[in-house]
Every structure is written in structure tokens, then in C-alpha cells.
Amino acid sequence: MSNAMLGGQFTFPGTSLTVGRVGYGAMQLAGPGVFGPPKDPDGAVAVLRAAVAAGVNHIDTSDFYGPHVTNQIIRKALHPYPAGLVIVTKLGAIRPADGSWQPAISPDDLTSAVHDNLRNLGLEALDIANYRVMGAGHGVEEGSIAEQVTALAGLQRKGLIRHIGVSNATAAQVAEAQTITPIVCVQNNYNLAHRDDDALIVDLARQGIAYVPFFPLGGFTPLQSSTLSSVADRLGATPMQVALAWLLHRSPNMLLIPGTSSVAHLRENLAAGALTLSAETLTELDGIAAEAVHVAH
Ligand SMILES: NC(=O)c1ccc[n+]([C@@H]2O[C@H](COP(=O)([O-])OP(=O)(O)OC[C@H]3O[C@@H](n4cnc5c(N)ncnc54)[C@H](OP(=O)(O)O)[C@@H]3O)[C@@H](O)[C@H]2O)c1
């Protein structure tokens, strides 16, 4: 069995989509600032092919990475897609020529975004589309998302989207979306040091809904902690592997999409699916968030 499967499998609720819990996030395959082409396009193709060859069957992307670049690289590397590969995308933003991230959330904007994703990925329907709430950048902000989720539900009825999720969403926004259509996954900012969603994760686990942390390794600010390093040394693992293994232990509905532009890092991240952490180690790692809050204040 491949490393990707060692973290176990998960079936999105009410779907026939089953994925390994260790997947791959494609954002790092675009150019600097997630804008424009990568410095090493062949390397980007190699990372995707290595991921699928190792058993990864859950890839996270968006047409606003690049824009279009990441989806086009996925298509070049993997199309025609192997059976069982689940590609999850996000809608809700565009990237003007200055590289900024601007909300694009009218029903017409969302319809165009679905067609952009379909064209650039070479698909007839999107497996899962997350409505990415722009909120406060990488932080959430309350406010109704009913109009956008209703628009996605309409596109789902037309057969362009199979299943719907939300991203960068508050618990209230998730609940609101669920009054409109079944929600199969929530993709929010969460890692060892950033644990605002602890209660939401428990609630989603109770409902069998996937929780997919973005920035699982800290994103643009990689996780750094003496506790994490000492646990990693003790286990003969790397700090990033321990951070990912902690997420897998945190809750059975946790699906990983660590991002990397390197085949070596990809292999390291997939191997985290085989790392078992004891109850004592988990308690020790749980202390990292408290340290991070202490430092921030
Ligand atoms: N919904 C949203 O709003 C949202 C926001 C951000 C991201 N995402 C999704 O979530 C995925 C994950 O987030 P992310 O890629 O931003 O952050 P991340 O997975 O937390 O971290 C990625 C960073 O860690 C480095 N890295 C990866 N593996 C490593 C390893 N084994 N050792 C050392 N460094 C390593 C990468 O650099 P190298 O390339 O050098 O490995 C990159 O700089 C994205 O790819 C994207 O699909 C979603």
C-alpha cells in the first residue's frame, strides 16, 4: 500500500468520492506570489505525476492560482485523469493584472469561474467546488453567503458541479450553506499553531463532513516551534511530517492537502501518513497553540 493510503481513506458524505486522507495542494505550482507561470514548469509537472504515482487521489486547486496556470499544469501532467482522482477547486476570486486577489462573487462571476475551471482542467463537471469566502484575506468574516451558495446549487443542478463545499467560512456560514445544499467539505486555515476551528472540526466530524486545512504547514509562514523540532528529532521524523501527522490524529474527518513544488518534499509529506503519535506526544504538541497565542500577545 502506498504512503498516501497509509493515513487511511475518507468518503465525502453523500457521495461516491473516496480519497486517501493525505492529498496534495497545487497552489505552490504557480509562479511567485501565486501569480504567473512557475520558474520550473517541468518540475511542476513532475510533482503532480509523482503524487499520483504514489497513490494521491485528492488534488486541491483553483483557477485563480496563476490565474489559470495551476489548472493548465494539472491538465498537462495528468489528463486524461486516472479513475478515482478527485480534483477539488475553489471559486470566488479573480486575479487582475496587478496580481491582487479580488472578490468575484456575483452569480455571473461564479458561472464564469466554473467554466474557466472546466476548460482549463479539461473536465465536463467539477467533482467538488468550494465557494471561497473572501472575508478578511486568510481570515474569516461573518456575512451571508446565501446568494453565492444558491448560485452554485443552480450550477450543480445543471450538472456542471457534482458536490459543493465552502472555504474560509465561519460556523454560521457553513450552517447557512447547509440550509441551501449539502456541504461535503470545509477548507479553512488550521494547523498546530492556528486552532480557531477546533469546535467547528468536532461539529463537522459529527456530521461526517470533511475538514481540509489550508496552510497545514503554516503556509507563507512555515511552522517553527522548539517543541515540534524536539518531537521530530525523537521520532526520527521531520517537523513538517510531525505537523501533518498531528492533523491526521486530530480528527478522522481531517484531509490533508500540503502544498509543495518539490518532489522530495512531496515524498516527505506523504510519508507522514505512516507516522503514529502517542497520546503523550499529542498532548505535548497540543501545547504549541498555547505557546503561539502567548507569543502573539
Ligand atoms: N482555501 C484557501 O483559501 C486556501 C489558501 C491557501 C492555500 N490553499 C490550498 O491549501 C494548500 C496548502 O497550503 P499552502 O501550500 O499554502 O501551505 P502549506 O502546505 O502549509 O505550506 C506550503 C509551504 O511549505 C513548504 N513545504 C511543503 N512541504 C515541505 C516539507 N516537507 N519541508 C519543508 N517545507 C515544505 C512549501 O515549499 P516547497 O515548495 O519548497 O516545498 C511551501 O512554501 C495549497 O496548496 C492550496 O491548494 C487554500
Short mmCIF file of C-alpha atoms and ligand atoms in Angstrom, two decimals, residues 24-28 60-61 65 90 132 138 167-168 187 213-220 222 238 240 257-262 264-266 268-269, ligand 1:
data_model
loop_
_atom_site.label_atom_id
_atom_site.label_comp_id
_atom_site.label_asym_id
_atom_site.label_seq_id
_atom_site.Cartn_x
_atom_site.Cartn_y
_atom_site.Cartn_z
CA TYR A 24 -1.89 17.36 -2.42
CA GLY A 25 -2.49 21.13 -2.72
CA ALA A 26 -1.41 22.63 -6.06
CA MET A 27 -1.10 26.31 -5.12
CA GLN A 28 2.71 26.16 -4.94
CA ASP A 60 -6.79 20.80 -4.46
CA THR A 61 -6.56 23.66 -6.94
CA TYR A 65 -3.84 30.21 -8.97
CA LYS A 90 -12.39 26.99 -5.46
CA ARG A 132 -14.18 30.58 -1.16
CA HIS A 138 -6.86 34.47 5.10
CA SER A 167 -13.77 27.72 2.25
CA ASN A 168 -12.65 30.43 4.66
CA GLN A 187 -11.50 24.25 3.77
CA PRO A 213 -6.98 22.67 6.49
CA PHE A 214 -5.23 25.18 4.26
CA PHE A 215 -1.79 26.26 5.45
CA PRO A 216 -1.33 22.84 7.18
CA LEU A 217 2.41 23.59 7.38
CA GLY A 218 1.93 27.28 8.15
CA GLY A 219 1.61 28.40 4.51
CA PHE A 220 3.60 31.56 3.79
CA PRO A 222 6.21 27.90 7.86
CA THR A 238 10.94 15.96 10.17
CA MET A 240 6.71 19.03 8.80
CA ILE A 257 -3.54 18.97 1.08
CA PRO A 258 0.02 20.12 1.87
CA GLY A 259 1.45 22.25 -0.91
CA THR A 260 4.90 21.83 -2.39
CA SER A 261 6.79 22.46 -5.61
CA SER A 262 9.36 19.78 -4.73
CA ALA A 264 11.42 15.48 -2.24
CA HIS A 265 9.03 17.45 0.00
CA LEU A 266 6.07 15.67 -1.57
CA GLU A 268 8.33 13.52 2.86
CA ASN A 269 4.76 14.78 3.29
N1 LIG B 1 -8.89 27.95 0.58
C1 LIG B 1 -7.93 28.83 0.67
O1 LIG B 1 -8.16 29.99 0.89
C2 LIG B 1 -6.51 28.38 0.54
C3 LIG B 1 -5.48 29.26 0.90
C4 LIG B 1 -4.18 28.80 0.78
C5 LIG B 1 -3.92 27.51 0.30
N2 LIG B 1 -4.95 26.69 -0.06
C6 LIG B 1 -4.72 25.30 -0.50
O2 LIG B 1 -4.07 24.63 0.55
C7 LIG B 1 -2.87 24.02 0.07
C8 LIG B 1 -1.84 24.01 1.18
O3 LIG B 1 -1.50 25.32 1.55
P1 LIG B 1 -0.13 26.02 1.17
O4 LIG B 1 0.51 25.29 0.05
O5 LIG B 1 -0.41 27.45 1.01
O6 LIG B 1 0.70 25.93 2.50
P2 LIG B 1 1.37 24.73 3.33
O7 LIG B 1 1.00 23.41 2.75
O8 LIG B 1 1.09 24.98 4.75
O9 LIG B 1 2.92 25.05 3.13
C9 LIG B 1 3.49 25.15 1.87
C10 LIG B 1 4.90 25.66 2.08
O10 LIG B 1 5.65 24.70 2.82
C11 LIG B 1 6.76 24.26 2.05
N3 LIG B 1 6.86 22.81 2.26
C12 LIG B 1 5.99 21.86 1.86
N4 LIG B 1 6.40 20.65 2.27
C13 LIG B 1 7.55 20.84 2.94
C14 LIG B 1 8.44 19.98 3.60
N5 LIG B 1 8.24 18.65 3.65
N6 LIG B 1 9.54 20.51 4.20
C15 LIG B 1 9.76 21.85 4.16
N7 LIG B 1 8.95 22.72 3.55
C16 LIG B 1 7.84 22.23 2.93
C17 LIG B 1 6.48 24.64 0.63
O11 LIG B 1 7.66 24.95 -0.05
P3 LIG B 1 8.31 24.00 -1.20
O12 LIG B 1 7.53 24.27 -2.45
O13 LIG B 1 9.71 24.44 -1.25
O14 LIG B 1 8.14 22.58 -0.70
C18 LIG B 1 5.63 25.89 0.79
O15 LIG B 1 6.43 27.03 0.95
C19 LIG B 1 -2.50 24.89 -1.13
O16 LIG B 1 -1.57 24.24 -1.98
C20 LIG B 1 -3.84 25.18 -1.73
O17 LIG B 1 -4.23 24.10 -2.55
C21 LIG B 1 -6.24 27.12 0.07
#
